[in-house]
Amino acid sequence: MAPIGDFLVRSREVEEIQDEKLYKRVTVRINNKGVVQRDEEFGKNIGTKRQFVARAGQFIVSKIDARNGAFGIIPTDLDGAIVTNDFPLFNVDNRKILTQFLLLITTTKHFVKFAQSCSSGTTNRQRMDIDLFLEQKIPLPSISEQRQILNEFQNFHHKVEDLSRRIELLNEEIENTILRELGIIKTELSTSKKGLQIFQFKNIFRWDVWANKTAVSKFNRLTSTFKDFVIGKPSYGANVKGVKIKSDTRYIRITDVNENGTLNDDFVSPEVVDSKYLLKEDDFLIARSGNTVGKTFLYKEKYGRAIYAGYLVKYKIDKSKVRPEYLLEYTKSYPFKQWIASAQRVAGQPNINGQEYLNAPVFVPDLKTQDKIVQKISDLRKHVNKATAEIETLKNTANAMFEKQIFNQ
């Protein structure tokens, strides 16, 4: 057993902030999600004028979120960035502990418990006592044993990487399924940056130019706008507070929707339930504001009783013209995303209102072809889900083995 302070040495490289200098600022994600750039800011806009310089390879802790696993290693691209005193930095003594081994230890439940035991204050502002943290003792194998453990862990990591690549390829195939079945061709414009492929929505944003076939499709019949599939008017969601309790009614926010169109496990209940916001089978939701503008969700009764939040717009779909499941997949495809990028208004934050969505152009083949596309994508998603579950199992197995090796528990 060795005190954490035996291999972590506090770094205090002071930076007096200069008004005309541009600084990178750092933040540490919770749940061991890594160290990332928060933003870049000129010194004149930075309030705290005495900060500290971060160096690549240093260990960093968020005093406030340490109890939630906010630890990490400064990456090379953030060498020279600045942090406040709430993000203490440490040089790692690699004669005693390998940096990657340290990073691995910080992911364990035991290490997070150490951090929690060293944090005090009100629930939302608990700060870690750094001196107490450095006094905590952890098992510290020899360097050769650390390398051996890392090698074993790396084997799991390689398997996870292989599965992640498989998921990436499957998701590409999901995207290509719609494009291929509709005969839509991506084109690369000379004005695009860094080789980004742009579907030419600039030329086909309105119906009068959609007719010119700039967007090539093997289907001659293109329905001009989203409104052709909508019954009635769009409806905005409830403007009520969500509370973290289980109830018979879920409050669906756009942050609850996964990229594949399913709901996550973050169940929140509405403070007040108004029946006019209750969702029915195949109600179609689209986010109208913020960074998730254009994100879509198709409600099914299997999700249970639910109402929807105010940043979402609800549409009732005419199922005699379009399969709701096809519409969901289409709104996750490249052409629709390009329309979102073209149509959103940015005034403080991205925004497309309920009426504007009705003007969204949509490629819609016959119902038989829609069913074919939906089935193909459904089959591909099953493979994605299987690979995702395998990754979760591998990670849990690796973490359990590591925890047992280090802490004998």
mmCIF file of C-alpha atoms in Angstrom:
data_model
loop_
_atom_site.group_PDB
_atom_site.id
_atom_site.type_symbol
_atom_site.label_atom_id
_atom_site.label_comp_id
_atom_site.label_asym_id
_atom_site.label_seq_id
_atom_site.Cartn_x
_atom_site.Cartn_y
_atom_site.Cartn_z
ATOM 1 C CA MET A 1 0.000 0.000 0.000
ATOM 2 C CA ALA A 2 1.286 3.461 -0.863
ATOM 3 C CA PRO A 3 -0.108 6.946 -0.198
ATOM 4 C CA ILE A 4 -1.324 8.631 -3.377
ATOM 5 C CA GLY A 5 0.985 11.524 -2.497
ATOM 6 C CA ASP A 6 3.993 9.196 -2.955
ATOM 7 C CA PHE A 7 3.571 9.236 -6.739
ATOM 8 C CA LEU A 8 1.594 12.430 -7.389
ATOM 9 C CA VAL A 9 3.449 15.723 -6.914
ATOM 10 C CA ARG A 10 1.454 18.961 -7.020
ATOM 11 C CA SER A 11 2.316 21.239 -9.951
ATOM 12 C CA ARG A 12 1.921 24.997 -9.452
ATOM 13 C CA GLU A 13 3.131 26.617 -12.672
ATOM 14 C CA VAL A 14 1.448 30.004 -12.357
ATOM 15 C CA GLU A 15 0.133 31.988 -15.326
ATOM 16 C CA GLU A 16 -0.722 35.653 -14.829
ATOM 17 C CA ILE A 17 -3.460 36.173 -17.391
ATOM 18 C CA GLN A 18 -2.683 38.729 -20.096
ATOM 19 C CA ASP A 19 -5.577 40.571 -21.734
ATOM 20 C CA GLU A 20 -4.498 40.132 -25.363
ATOM 21 C CA LYS A 21 -3.417 36.489 -25.122
ATOM 22 C CA LEU A 22 -5.685 33.667 -26.301
ATOM 23 C CA TYR A 23 -5.932 30.818 -23.802
ATOM 24 C CA LYS A 24 -7.205 27.262 -24.013
ATOM 25 C CA ARG A 25 -9.267 26.290 -20.996
ATOM 26 C CA VAL A 26 -9.765 22.770 -19.696
ATOM 27 C CA THR A 27 -12.601 20.792 -18.221
ATOM 28 C CA VAL A 28 -12.689 17.255 -16.801
ATOM 29 C CA ARG A 29 -15.672 15.076 -17.637
ATOM 30 C CA ILE A 30 -17.321 13.014 -14.944
ATOM 31 C CA ASN A 31 -17.445 9.184 -14.951
ATOM 32 C CA ASN A 32 -13.867 8.993 -16.267
ATOM 33 C CA LYS A 33 -14.843 10.408 -19.673
ATOM 34 C CA GLY A 34 -11.529 12.221 -20.059
ATOM 35 C CA VAL A 35 -10.003 15.679 -20.192
ATOM 36 C CA VAL A 36 -11.207 17.985 -22.971
ATOM 37 C CA GLN A 37 -10.933 21.573 -24.097
ATOM 38 C CA ARG A 38 -13.686 23.690 -22.579
ATOM 39 C CA ASP A 39 -13.128 26.689 -24.840
ATOM 40 C CA GLU A 40 -10.646 29.312 -26.028
ATOM 41 C CA GLU A 41 -10.844 32.803 -24.575
ATOM 42 C CA PHE A 42 -8.858 36.023 -24.599
ATOM 43 C CA GLY A 43 -7.429 37.035 -21.245
ATOM 44 C CA LYS A 44 -9.492 40.223 -21.082
ATOM 45 C CA ASN A 45 -12.629 38.054 -20.831
ATOM 46 C CA ILE A 46 -11.263 35.787 -18.090
ATOM 47 C CA GLY A 47 -12.223 36.818 -14.565
ATOM 48 C CA THR A 48 -9.666 34.877 -12.522
ATOM 49 C CA LYS A 49 -6.345 36.477 -13.428
ATOM 50 C CA ARG A 50 -4.065 34.019 -11.613
ATOM 51 C CA GLN A 51 -4.326 30.514 -13.051
ATOM 52 C CA PHE A 52 -2.151 27.443 -13.530
ATOM 53 C CA VAL A 53 -0.554 25.939 -16.639
ATOM 54 C CA ALA A 54 -1.376 22.333 -17.538
ATOM 55 C CA ARG A 55 1.268 20.116 -19.124
ATOM 56 C CA ALA A 56 0.766 16.977 -21.210
ATOM 57 C CA GLY A 57 0.877 13.827 -19.112
ATOM 58 C CA GLN A 58 -0.088 15.516 -15.863
ATOM 59 C CA PHE A 59 -2.850 14.117 -13.687
ATOM 60 C CA ILE A 60 -5.782 16.486 -13.128
ATOM 61 C CA VAL A 61 -8.666 16.408 -10.657
ATOM 62 C CA SER A 62 -11.865 18.417 -10.506
ATOM 63 C CA LYS A 63 -12.305 19.322 -6.852
ATOM 64 C CA ILE A 64 -16.043 19.690 -7.279
ATOM 65 C CA ASP A 65 -16.724 16.574 -9.364
ATOM 66 C CA ALA A 66 -14.009 14.232 -8.067
ATOM 67 C CA ARG A 67 -16.711 12.275 -6.235
ATOM 68 C CA ASN A 68 -18.247 11.600 -9.667
ATOM 69 C CA GLY A 69 -15.066 10.270 -11.231
ATOM 70 C CA ALA A 70 -13.735 13.545 -12.716
ATOM 71 C CA PHE A 71 -10.061 12.584 -13.041
ATOM 72 C CA GLY A 72 -7.834 12.372 -16.072
ATOM 73 C CA ILE A 73 -4.544 12.887 -17.854
ATOM 74 C CA ILE A 74 -3.788 16.103 -19.763
ATOM 75 C CA PRO A 75 -3.572 15.188 -23.480
ATOM 76 C CA THR A 76 -0.861 16.533 -25.784
ATOM 77 C CA ASP A 77 -3.185 18.989 -27.530
ATOM 78 C CA LEU A 78 -3.941 20.707 -24.200
ATOM 79 C CA ASP A 79 -0.298 21.229 -23.223
ATOM 80 C CA GLY A 80 -0.069 24.862 -22.108
ATOM 81 C CA ALA A 81 -3.793 25.240 -21.374
ATOM 82 C CA ILE A 82 -4.866 26.959 -18.172
ATOM 83 C CA VAL A 83 -6.930 25.844 -15.183
ATOM 84 C CA THR A 84 -8.193 27.459 -11.997
ATOM 85 C CA ASN A 85 -7.384 26.293 -8.504
ATOM 86 C CA ASP A 86 -10.496 24.076 -8.659
ATOM 87 C CA PHE A 87 -8.542 21.784 -11.017
ATOM 88 C CA PRO A 88 -5.310 20.848 -9.211
ATOM 89 C CA LEU A 89 -2.553 19.397 -11.394
ATOM 90 C CA PHE A 90 0.005 16.734 -10.483
ATOM 91 C CA ASN A 91 3.199 15.446 -12.038
ATOM 92 C CA VAL A 92 3.214 11.640 -12.130
ATOM 93 C CA ASP A 93 6.300 9.861 -10.796
ATOM 94 C CA ASN A 94 6.658 7.167 -13.469
ATOM 95 C CA ARG A 95 9.378 5.439 -11.455
ATOM 96 C CA LYS A 96 6.608 4.333 -9.106
ATOM 97 C CA ILE A 97 3.490 4.237 -11.249
ATOM 98 C CA LEU A 98 2.833 4.105 -14.978
ATOM 99 C CA THR A 99 0.529 6.857 -16.205
ATOM 100 C CA GLN A 100 -1.838 4.428 -17.934
ATOM 101 C CA PHE A 101 -1.943 2.251 -14.820
ATOM 102 C CA LEU A 102 -2.865 5.309 -12.746
ATOM 103 C CA LEU A 103 -5.586 6.185 -15.235
ATOM 104 C CA LEU A 104 -6.925 2.646 -14.996
ATOM 105 C CA ILE A 105 -6.980 2.747 -11.202
ATOM 106 C CA THR A 106 -9.035 5.953 -11.256
ATOM 107 C CA THR A 107 -11.827 4.068 -13.052
ATOM 108 C CA THR A 108 -12.298 1.622 -10.184
ATOM 109 C CA LYS A 109 -15.112 1.858 -7.658
ATOM 110 C CA HIS A 110 -12.576 1.844 -4.835
ATOM 111 C CA PHE A 111 -10.749 4.890 -6.146
ATOM 112 C CA VAL A 112 -13.993 6.821 -6.608
ATOM 113 C CA LYS A 113 -14.908 5.908 -3.020
ATOM 114 C CA PHE A 114 -11.590 7.408 -1.894
ATOM 115 C CA ALA A 115 -12.514 10.627 -3.689
ATOM 116 C CA GLN A 116 -15.997 10.642 -2.164
ATOM 117 C CA SER A 117 -14.604 10.133 1.341
ATOM 118 C CA CYS A 118 -12.357 13.168 0.815
ATOM 119 C CA SER A 119 -15.169 15.437 -0.376
ATOM 120 C CA SER A 120 -17.282 17.591 1.887
ATOM 121 C CA GLY A 121 -19.845 20.393 1.612
ATOM 122 C CA THR A 122 -23.397 20.663 0.327
ATOM 123 C CA THR A 123 -24.557 18.025 -2.146
ATOM 124 C CA ASN A 124 -24.034 20.083 -5.293
ATOM 125 C CA ARG A 125 -20.851 21.871 -4.201
ATOM 126 C CA GLN A 126 -18.839 19.187 -2.436
ATOM 127 C CA ARG A 127 -15.149 19.947 -2.813
ATOM 128 C CA MET A 128 -12.345 17.452 -2.449
ATOM 129 C CA ASP A 129 -9.816 17.971 0.337
ATOM 130 C CA ILE A 130 -6.634 17.504 -1.703
ATOM 131 C CA ASP A 131 -4.352 16.923 1.304
ATOM 132 C CA LEU A 132 -6.676 14.214 2.599
ATOM 133 C CA PHE A 133 -6.852 12.701 -0.891
ATOM 134 C CA LEU A 134 -3.054 12.500 -1.142
ATOM 135 C CA GLU A 135 -2.932 10.674 2.201
ATOM 136 C CA GLN A 136 -5.207 7.883 0.922
ATOM 137 C CA LYS A 137 -3.369 4.581 0.440
ATOM 138 C CA ILE A 138 -3.843 2.295 -2.549
ATOM 139 C CA PRO A 139 -2.209 -0.995 -3.586
ATOM 140 C CA LEU A 140 0.820 -0.274 -5.773
ATOM 141 C CA PRO A 141 2.333 -3.262 -7.629
ATOM 142 C CA SER A 142 5.847 -3.112 -9.041
ATOM 143 C CA ILE A 143 6.354 -1.494 -12.445
ATOM 144 C CA SER A 144 6.765 -4.903 -14.096
ATOM 145 C CA GLU A 145 3.529 -6.131 -12.516
ATOM 146 C CA GLN A 146 1.786 -2.950 -13.648
ATOM 147 C CA ARG A 147 2.933 -3.618 -17.235
ATOM 148 C CA GLN A 148 1.651 -7.179 -17.063
ATOM 149 C CA ILE A 149 -1.754 -6.066 -15.773
ATOM 150 C CA LEU A 150 -1.949 -3.382 -18.470
ATOM 151 C CA ASN A 151 -1.150 -5.961 -21.155
ATOM 152 C CA GLU A 152 -3.975 -8.191 -19.930
ATOM 153 C CA PHE A 153 -6.338 -5.228 -19.870
ATOM 154 C CA GLN A 154 -5.158 -4.215 -23.342
ATOM 155 C CA ASN A 155 -6.376 -7.532 -24.737
ATOM 156 C CA PHE A 156 -9.889 -6.621 -23.652
ATOM 157 C CA HIS A 157 -9.396 -3.157 -25.091
ATOM 158 C CA HIS A 158 -8.457 -4.564 -28.521
ATOM 159 C CA LYS A 159 -11.634 -6.662 -28.556
ATOM 160 C CA VAL A 160 -13.686 -3.579 -27.663
ATOM 161 C CA GLU A 161 -11.991 -1.621 -30.466
ATOM 162 C CA ASP A 162 -12.806 -4.386 -32.977
ATOM 163 C CA LEU A 163 -16.445 -4.381 -31.924
ATOM 164 C CA SER A 164 -16.559 -0.573 -32.032
ATOM 165 C CA ARG A 165 -15.260 -0.626 -35.599
ATOM 166 C CA ARG A 166 -17.930 -3.184 -36.461
ATOM 167 C CA ILE A 167 -20.610 -0.912 -35.011
ATOM 168 C CA GLU A 168 -19.231 1.995 -37.017
ATOM 169 C CA LEU A 169 -19.426 -0.037 -40.232
ATOM 170 C CA LEU A 170 -22.947 -1.208 -39.417
ATOM 171 C CA ASN A 171 -24.060 2.378 -38.815
ATOM 172 C CA GLU A 172 -22.550 3.380 -42.142
ATOM 173 C CA GLU A 173 -24.494 0.567 -43.783
ATOM 174 C CA ILE A 174 -27.689 1.800 -42.103
ATOM 175 C CA GLU A 175 -27.064 5.236 -43.604
ATOM 176 C CA ASN A 176 -26.209 3.788 -47.003
ATOM 177 C CA THR A 177 -29.334 1.591 -47.013
ATOM 178 C CA ILE A 178 -31.624 4.606 -47.317
ATOM 179 C CA LEU A 179 -29.389 6.357 -49.839
ATOM 180 C CA ARG A 180 -29.002 3.215 -51.941
ATOM 181 C CA GLU A 181 -32.681 2.244 -51.901
ATOM 182 C CA LEU A 182 -33.732 5.776 -52.810
ATOM 183 C CA GLY A 183 -30.969 6.172 -55.346
ATOM 184 C CA ILE A 184 -29.747 9.343 -53.643
ATOM 185 C CA ILE A 185 -26.207 10.385 -54.468
ATOM 186 C CA LYS A 186 -24.000 12.463 -52.198
ATOM 187 C CA THR A 187 -22.032 15.096 -54.063
ATOM 188 C CA GLU A 188 -18.893 16.854 -52.963
ATOM 189 C CA LEU A 189 -18.953 20.583 -53.537
ATOM 190 C CA SER A 190 -15.748 22.460 -54.231
ATOM 191 C CA THR A 191 -16.677 24.958 -51.523
ATOM 192 C CA SER A 192 -16.939 22.320 -48.811
ATOM 193 C CA LYS A 193 -14.369 22.396 -46.046
ATOM 194 C CA LYS A 194 -11.974 19.556 -45.276
ATOM 195 C CA GLY A 195 -13.577 17.298 -47.863
ATOM 196 C CA LEU A 196 -16.948 17.216 -46.127
ATOM 197 C CA GLN A 197 -19.528 15.745 -48.490
ATOM 198 C CA ILE A 198 -22.486 18.046 -48.985
ATOM 199 C CA PHE A 199 -25.844 17.003 -50.375
ATOM 200 C CA GLN A 200 -26.866 19.883 -52.605
ATOM 201 C CA PHE A 201 -29.734 21.191 -50.488
ATOM 202 C CA LYS A 202 -28.647 24.734 -51.239
ATOM 203 C CA ASN A 203 -30.114 24.172 -54.701
ATOM 204 C CA ILE A 204 -33.110 22.068 -53.650
ATOM 205 C CA PHE A 205 -34.168 23.748 -50.414
ATOM 206 C CA ARG A 206 -37.575 24.695 -51.835
ATOM 207 C CA TRP A 207 -40.027 22.590 -53.806
ATOM 208 C CA ASP A 208 -39.700 24.624 -57.022
ATOM 209 C CA VAL A 209 -36.067 23.588 -57.255
ATOM 210 C CA TRP A 210 -36.551 20.034 -55.962
ATOM 211 C CA ALA A 211 -38.309 19.414 -59.271
ATOM 212 C CA ASN A 212 -35.114 20.042 -61.214
ATOM 213 C CA LYS A 213 -33.721 16.655 -60.046
ATOM 214 C CA THR A 214 -30.487 18.124 -58.668
ATOM 215 C CA ALA A 215 -30.991 15.460 -56.012
ATOM 216 C CA VAL A 216 -30.930 12.351 -58.114
ATOM 217 C CA SER A 217 -33.384 9.608 -57.138
ATOM 218 C CA LYS A 218 -34.637 6.571 -59.024
ATOM 219 C CA PHE A 219 -38.131 7.429 -57.786
ATOM 220 C CA ASN A 220 -39.935 9.950 -59.942
ATOM 221 C CA ARG A 221 -42.592 10.593 -57.334
ATOM 222 C CA LEU A 222 -41.212 12.789 -54.590
ATOM 223 C CA THR A 223 -43.549 14.243 -51.993
ATOM 224 C CA SER A 224 -42.596 17.870 -51.693
ATOM 225 C CA THR A 225 -42.897 18.514 -47.989
ATOM 226 C CA PHE A 226 -43.304 16.943 -44.571
ATOM 227 C CA LYS A 227 -46.742 18.543 -44.209
ATOM 228 C CA ASP A 228 -48.152 16.135 -46.818
ATOM 229 C CA PHE A 229 -47.860 13.362 -44.203
ATOM 230 C CA VAL A 230 -49.141 15.319 -41.209
ATOM 231 C CA ILE A 231 -52.710 15.317 -39.925
ATOM 232 C CA GLY A 232 -53.681 18.536 -38.154
ATOM 233 C CA LYS A 233 -51.307 21.117 -36.722
ATOM 234 C CA PRO A 234 -48.006 20.664 -34.904
ATOM 235 C CA SER A 235 -48.247 20.762 -31.090
ATOM 236 C CA TYR A 236 -45.650 22.009 -28.625
ATOM 237 C CA GLY A 237 -44.941 20.099 -25.429
ATOM 238 C CA ALA A 238 -45.514 20.864 -21.768
ATOM 239 C CA ASN A 239 -43.576 23.559 -19.973
ATOM 240 C CA VAL A 240 -43.364 21.883 -16.579
ATOM 241 C CA LYS A 241 -40.563 20.859 -14.282
ATOM 242 C CA GLY A 242 -39.186 17.310 -14.414
ATOM 243 C CA VAL A 243 -38.549 15.530 -11.116
ATOM 244 C CA LYS A 244 -36.310 12.524 -10.476
ATOM 245 C CA ILE A 245 -38.944 10.136 -9.200
ATOM 246 C CA LYS A 246 -40.635 7.080 -10.659
ATOM 247 C CA SER A 247 -44.326 7.480 -11.444
ATOM 248 C CA ASP A 248 -46.915 6.123 -13.875
ATOM 249 C CA THR A 249 -46.084 8.939 -16.320
ATOM 250 C CA ARG A 250 -42.718 9.615 -17.920
ATOM 251 C CA TYR A 251 -41.640 13.115 -18.962
ATOM 252 C CA ILE A 252 -39.858 12.715 -22.318
ATOM 253 C CA ARG A 253 -37.176 15.302 -23.011
ATOM 254 C CA ILE A 254 -34.977 15.307 -26.077
ATOM 255 C CA THR A 255 -31.976 14.397 -23.902
ATOM 256 C CA ASP A 256 -33.783 11.119 -23.126
ATOM 257 C CA VAL A 257 -33.685 10.049 -26.771
ATOM 258 C CA ASN A 258 -30.783 7.919 -28.000
ATOM 259 C CA GLU A 259 -29.319 8.388 -31.480
ATOM 260 C CA ASN A 260 -31.008 5.190 -32.658
ATOM 261 C CA GLY A 261 -34.433 6.542 -31.679
ATOM 262 C CA THR A 262 -34.895 4.608 -28.425
ATOM 263 C CA LEU A 263 -35.214 6.039 -24.897
ATOM 264 C CA ASN A 264 -32.436 5.934 -22.324
ATOM 265 C CA ASP A 265 -32.883 4.900 -18.678
ATOM 266 C CA ASP A 266 -32.951 8.450 -17.266
ATOM 267 C CA PHE A 267 -36.578 8.334 -16.111
ATOM 268 C CA VAL A 268 -37.990 11.715 -15.074
ATOM 269 C CA SER A 269 -41.570 12.408 -14.029
ATOM 270 C CA PRO A 270 -43.496 15.610 -14.803
ATOM 271 C CA GLU A 271 -44.319 17.779 -11.811
ATOM 272 C CA VAL A 272 -47.824 18.233 -13.254
ATOM 273 C CA VAL A 273 -49.577 16.011 -15.812
ATOM 274 C CA ASP A 274 -51.889 17.696 -18.316
ATOM 275 C CA SER A 275 -53.762 15.090 -20.367
ATOM 276 C CA LYS A 276 -53.482 17.152 -23.576
ATOM 277 C CA TYR A 277 -49.759 16.329 -23.659
ATOM 278 C CA LEU A 278 -50.220 12.552 -23.301
ATOM 279 C CA LEU A 279 -48.644 10.709 -26.212
ATOM 280 C CA LYS A 280 -50.390 8.139 -28.380
ATOM 281 C CA GLU A 281 -49.077 5.306 -30.540
ATOM 282 C CA ASP A 282 -46.936 6.595 -33.450
ATOM 283 C CA ASP A 283 -46.903 10.219 -32.340
ATOM 284 C CA PHE A 284 -43.848 11.761 -33.972
ATOM 285 C CA LEU A 285 -41.603 14.165 -32.006
ATOM 286 C CA ILE A 286 -38.929 16.542 -33.332
ATOM 287 C CA ALA A 287 -36.601 18.765 -31.303
ATOM 288 C CA ARG A 288 -37.046 22.405 -32.253
ATOM 289 C CA SER A 289 -34.245 24.152 -30.387
ATOM 290 C CA GLY A 290 -30.702 23.778 -29.106
ATOM 291 C CA ASN A 291 -27.861 21.535 -30.194
ATOM 292 C CA THR A 292 -30.270 18.637 -30.716
ATOM 293 C CA VAL A 293 -32.478 20.521 -33.187
ATOM 294 C CA GLY A 294 -33.823 18.017 -35.745
ATOM 295 C CA LYS A 295 -33.504 14.992 -33.467
ATOM 296 C CA THR A 296 -36.552 12.745 -33.801
ATOM 297 C CA PHE A 297 -38.471 10.170 -31.769
ATOM 298 C CA LEU A 298 -41.375 7.869 -32.600
ATOM 299 C CA TYR A 299 -43.530 7.117 -29.578
ATOM 300 C CA LYS A 300 -44.737 3.567 -29.004
ATOM 301 C CA GLU A 301 -47.063 2.392 -26.236
ATOM 302 C CA LYS A 302 -44.358 -0.037 -25.088
ATOM 303 C CA TYR A 303 -42.585 2.983 -23.535
ATOM 304 C CA GLY A 304 -45.480 3.449 -21.123
ATOM 305 C CA ARG A 305 -47.634 6.442 -20.327
ATOM 306 C CA ALA A 306 -45.776 9.646 -21.196
ATOM 307 C CA ILE A 307 -46.013 13.352 -21.934
ATOM 308 C CA TYR A 308 -43.438 15.394 -23.865
ATOM 309 C CA ALA A 309 -41.435 18.512 -23.029
ATOM 310 C CA GLY A 310 -41.736 21.999 -24.502
ATOM 311 C CA TYR A 311 -38.650 21.906 -26.722
ATOM 312 C CA LEU A 312 -40.285 19.084 -28.676
ATOM 313 C CA VAL A 313 -42.909 19.397 -31.413
ATOM 314 C CA LYS A 314 -45.499 16.633 -31.891
ATOM 315 C CA TYR A 315 -46.972 15.586 -35.230
ATOM 316 C CA LYS A 316 -49.728 13.085 -36.026
ATOM 317 C CA ILE A 317 -48.661 11.068 -39.071
ATOM 318 C CA ASP A 318 -50.953 9.992 -41.928
ATOM 319 C CA LYS A 319 -50.094 6.296 -42.027
ATOM 320 C CA SER A 320 -51.918 5.782 -45.315
ATOM 321 C CA LYS A 321 -49.115 7.745 -47.003
ATOM 322 C CA VAL A 322 -46.000 6.949 -45.014
ATOM 323 C CA ARG A 323 -44.862 4.384 -42.467
ATOM 324 C CA PRO A 324 -43.953 6.228 -39.248
ATOM 325 C CA GLU A 325 -40.962 3.891 -38.866
ATOM 326 C CA TYR A 326 -39.707 4.890 -42.325
ATOM 327 C CA LEU A 327 -40.119 8.554 -41.473
ATOM 328 C CA LEU A 328 -38.080 8.028 -38.305
ATOM 329 C CA GLU A 329 -35.242 6.426 -40.264
ATOM 330 C CA TYR A 330 -35.391 9.062 -42.988
ATOM 331 C CA THR A 331 -35.063 11.876 -40.429
ATOM 332 C CA LYS A 332 -31.866 10.261 -39.176
ATOM 333 C CA SER A 333 -30.391 10.102 -42.679
ATOM 334 C CA TYR A 334 -27.886 12.292 -44.437
ATOM 335 C CA PRO A 335 -30.346 14.243 -46.664
ATOM 336 C CA PHE A 336 -32.578 15.267 -43.759
ATOM 337 C CA LYS A 337 -29.605 16.275 -41.603
ATOM 338 C CA GLN A 338 -28.336 18.441 -44.429
ATOM 339 C CA TRP A 339 -31.732 20.120 -44.656
ATOM 340 C CA ILE A 340 -31.610 20.756 -40.894
ATOM 341 C CA ALA A 341 -28.196 22.408 -41.295
ATOM 342 C CA SER A 342 -29.597 24.612 -44.085
ATOM 343 C CA ALA A 343 -32.891 25.498 -42.418
ATOM 344 C CA GLN A 344 -31.999 26.223 -38.797
ATOM 345 C CA ARG A 345 -31.873 29.797 -37.587
ATOM 346 C CA VAL A 346 -29.048 30.592 -35.197
ATOM 347 C CA ALA A 347 -29.968 33.442 -32.881
ATOM 348 C CA GLY A 348 -28.388 32.520 -29.576
ATOM 349 C CA GLN A 349 -29.005 28.837 -30.310
ATOM 350 C CA PRO A 350 -30.161 26.768 -33.327
ATOM 351 C CA ASN A 351 -33.914 26.789 -33.886
ATOM 352 C CA ILE A 352 -36.518 25.429 -36.308
ATOM 353 C CA ASN A 353 -40.123 25.950 -35.301
ATOM 354 C CA GLY A 354 -43.057 23.588 -35.775
ATOM 355 C CA GLN A 355 -44.352 25.342 -38.900
ATOM 356 C CA GLU A 356 -40.929 25.410 -40.554
ATOM 357 C CA TYR A 357 -40.593 21.645 -40.164
ATOM 358 C CA LEU A 358 -43.720 21.236 -42.277
ATOM 359 C CA ASN A 359 -41.731 22.615 -45.215
ATOM 360 C CA ALA A 360 -38.977 20.012 -44.916
ATOM 361 C CA PRO A 361 -38.517 18.120 -48.208
ATOM 362 C CA VAL A 362 -38.745 14.336 -47.881
ATOM 363 C CA PHE A 363 -38.053 11.493 -50.312
ATOM 364 C CA VAL A 364 -40.888 8.976 -49.981
ATOM 365 C CA PRO A 365 -41.097 5.829 -52.141
ATOM 366 C CA ASP A 366 -44.098 3.499 -52.240
ATOM 367 C CA LEU A 367 -45.167 1.717 -49.030
ATOM 368 C CA LYS A 368 -43.630 -1.593 -50.140
ATOM 369 C CA THR A 369 -40.230 0.028 -50.581
ATOM 370 C CA GLN A 370 -40.626 1.812 -47.247
ATOM 371 C CA ASP A 371 -41.266 -1.542 -45.554
ATOM 372 C CA LYS A 372 -38.206 -3.011 -47.268
ATOM 373 C CA ILE A 373 -35.984 -0.174 -46.034
ATOM 374 C CA VAL A 374 -37.337 -0.355 -42.488
ATOM 375 C CA GLN A 375 -36.815 -4.135 -42.334
ATOM 376 C CA LYS A 376 -33.246 -3.902 -43.597
ATOM 377 C CA ILE A 377 -32.373 -1.213 -41.080
ATOM 378 C CA SER A 378 -34.103 -3.137 -38.292
ATOM 379 C CA ASP A 379 -31.946 -6.187 -39.051
ATOM 380 C CA LEU A 380 -28.788 -4.064 -39.051
ATOM 381 C CA ARG A 381 -29.731 -2.445 -35.750
ATOM 382 C CA LYS A 382 -30.064 -5.888 -34.162
ATOM 383 C CA HIS A 383 -26.406 -6.502 -35.017
ATOM 384 C CA VAL A 384 -25.488 -3.083 -33.610
ATOM 385 C CA ASN A 385 -27.333 -3.851 -30.369
ATOM 386 C CA LYS A 386 -25.645 -7.239 -30.090
ATOM 387 C CA ALA A 387 -22.172 -5.718 -30.572
ATOM 388 C CA THR A 388 -22.983 -2.948 -28.097
ATOM 389 C CA ALA A 389 -24.045 -5.506 -25.480
ATOM 390 C CA GLU A 390 -20.817 -7.468 -26.083
ATOM 391 C CA ILE A 391 -18.779 -4.302 -25.499
ATOM 392 C CA GLU A 392 -20.594 -3.671 -22.225
ATOM 393 C CA THR A 393 -19.944 -7.252 -21.107
ATOM 394 C CA LEU A 394 -16.245 -7.028 -22.005
ATOM 395 C CA LYS A 395 -15.841 -3.750 -20.135
ATOM 396 C CA ASN A 396 -17.588 -5.065 -17.034
ATOM 397 C CA THR A 397 -15.514 -8.255 -17.093
ATOM 398 C CA ALA A 398 -12.239 -6.357 -17.534
ATOM 399 C CA ASN A 399 -13.062 -3.866 -14.784
ATOM 400 C CA ALA A 400 -14.091 -6.641 -12.377
ATOM 401 C CA MET A 401 -10.869 -8.565 -13.062
ATOM 402 C CA PHE A 402 -8.726 -5.464 -12.609
ATOM 403 C CA GLU A 403 -10.484 -4.502 -9.387
ATOM 404 C CA LYS A 404 -9.990 -8.009 -8.034
ATOM 405 C CA GLN A 405 -6.290 -8.067 -8.993
ATOM 406 C CA ILE A 406 -5.585 -4.710 -7.355
ATOM 407 C CA PHE A 407 -7.919 -4.633 -4.378
ATOM 408 C CA ASN A 408 -8.502 -8.392 -3.914
ATOM 409 C CA GLN A 409 -12.241 -7.826 -3.988
#
